[in-house]
Amino acid sequence: MSISKLLYSIGLVSVASLVLYFVFYAHIYTQSELIEAYAFFGAAVAIYFIFVFLYNRGNVGKWLSLAGLVLIAVFAGVLFIQQI
C-alpha cells in the first residue's frame, strides 16, 4: 500500500468513527455542543486532507505541509500559554 492510500485511509476511518460516535452518543450533548463539535471536526478533517494532498504533490508540497503543521503548533502553543 502506498503512503498516499494509507494517509487517505486513516482520514476516512477517522471520519467514519466520528460519524458513528455522534450517531450513538449525540443524546448526551447539547445542541450547541454538537454544532461546535461538527464545526471543529469539519475544519480538522478539511485541514488533514489538504495536508495529505499537499504532501503527495512532491517536495514543495512536503515543505508546505511541514510549514502548515509548524504554524498550527505555534498557534496552539500561544493559545495554551495565554490560558496559563
Coordinates of C-alpha atoms in Angstrom, one line a residue:
M1 CA 0.0 0.0 0.0
S2 CA 1.4 3.4 -0.9
I3 CA 1.8 6.1 1.7
S4 CA -0.9 8.2 -0.1
K5 CA -3.5 5.5 0.2
L6 CA -2.6 4.9 3.8
L7 CA -3.0 8.5 4.7
Y8 CA -6.3 8.8 2.9
S9 CA -7.5 5.6 4.5
I10 CA -6.6 6.9 8.0
G11 CA -8.6 10.0 7.3
L12 CA -11.6 8.1 6.0
V13 CA -11.6 5.7 9.0
S14 CA -11.3 8.7 11.4
V15 CA -14.3 10.4 9.7
A16 CA -16.4 7.2 9.8
S17 CA -15.6 6.7 13.5
L18 CA -16.6 10.3 14.3
V19 CA -19.9 9.9 12.5
L20 CA -20.6 6.7 14.3
Y21 CA -19.7 8.2 17.7
F22 CA -22.0 11.1 17.2
V23 CA -24.8 8.9 15.9
F24 CA -24.8 6.8 19.0
Y25 CA -23.8 9.4 21.6
A26 CA -25.5 12.6 20.4
H27 CA -28.1 12.4 23.1
I28 CA -25.6 13.2 25.9
Y29 CA -24.6 16.5 24.3
T30 CA -26.5 19.8 24.0
Q31 CA -27.4 21.3 20.6
S32 CA -24.7 24.0 20.9
E33 CA -22.0 21.4 21.8
L34 CA -22.9 19.3 18.8
I35 CA -22.7 22.3 16.5
E36 CA -19.3 23.3 17.9
A37 CA -18.0 19.7 17.6
Y38 CA -19.3 19.4 14.0
A39 CA -17.6 22.7 13.1
F40 CA -14.3 21.7 14.8
F41 CA -14.1 18.2 13.3
G42 CA -15.2 19.6 9.9
A43 CA -12.3 22.1 9.9
A44 CA -9.9 19.4 11.3
V45 CA -10.8 16.9 8.5
A46 CA -10.5 19.6 5.8
I47 CA -7.1 20.6 7.1
Y48 CA -6.0 17.0 7.3
F49 CA -7.0 16.2 3.7
I50 CA -5.4 19.4 2.4
F51 CA -2.1 18.5 4.1
V52 CA -2.3 14.9 2.7
F53 CA -3.0 16.3 -0.8
L54 CA -0.1 18.8 -0.5
Y55 CA 2.2 16.1 0.9
N56 CA 1.6 13.9 -2.2
R57 CA 2.4 16.8 -4.6
G58 CA 6.2 16.4 -4.3
N59 CA 8.9 18.3 -2.4
V60 CA 7.2 21.6 -2.4
G61 CA 4.0 20.0 -1.0
K62 CA 6.0 18.3 1.7
W63 CA 7.6 21.6 2.8
L64 CA 4.1 23.3 2.7
S65 CA 2.7 20.6 4.8
L66 CA 5.6 20.9 7.3
A67 CA 5.2 24.7 7.4
G68 CA 1.4 24.4 8.0
L69 CA 1.9 21.9 10.8
V70 CA 4.6 24.1 12.4
L71 CA 2.2 27.1 12.1
I72 CA -0.6 25.1 13.8
A73 CA 1.7 24.0 16.6
V74 CA 2.9 27.6 17.2
F75 CA -0.7 28.9 17.2
A76 CA -1.7 26.1 19.7
G77 CA 1.3 26.9 21.9
V78 CA 0.4 30.6 22.0
L79 CA -3.2 29.7 22.9
F80 CA -2.0 27.3 25.6
I81 CA 0.3 29.9 27.1
Q82 CA -2.5 32.5 27.2
Q83 CA -4.6 30.1 29.2
I84 CA -2.0 29.8 32.0

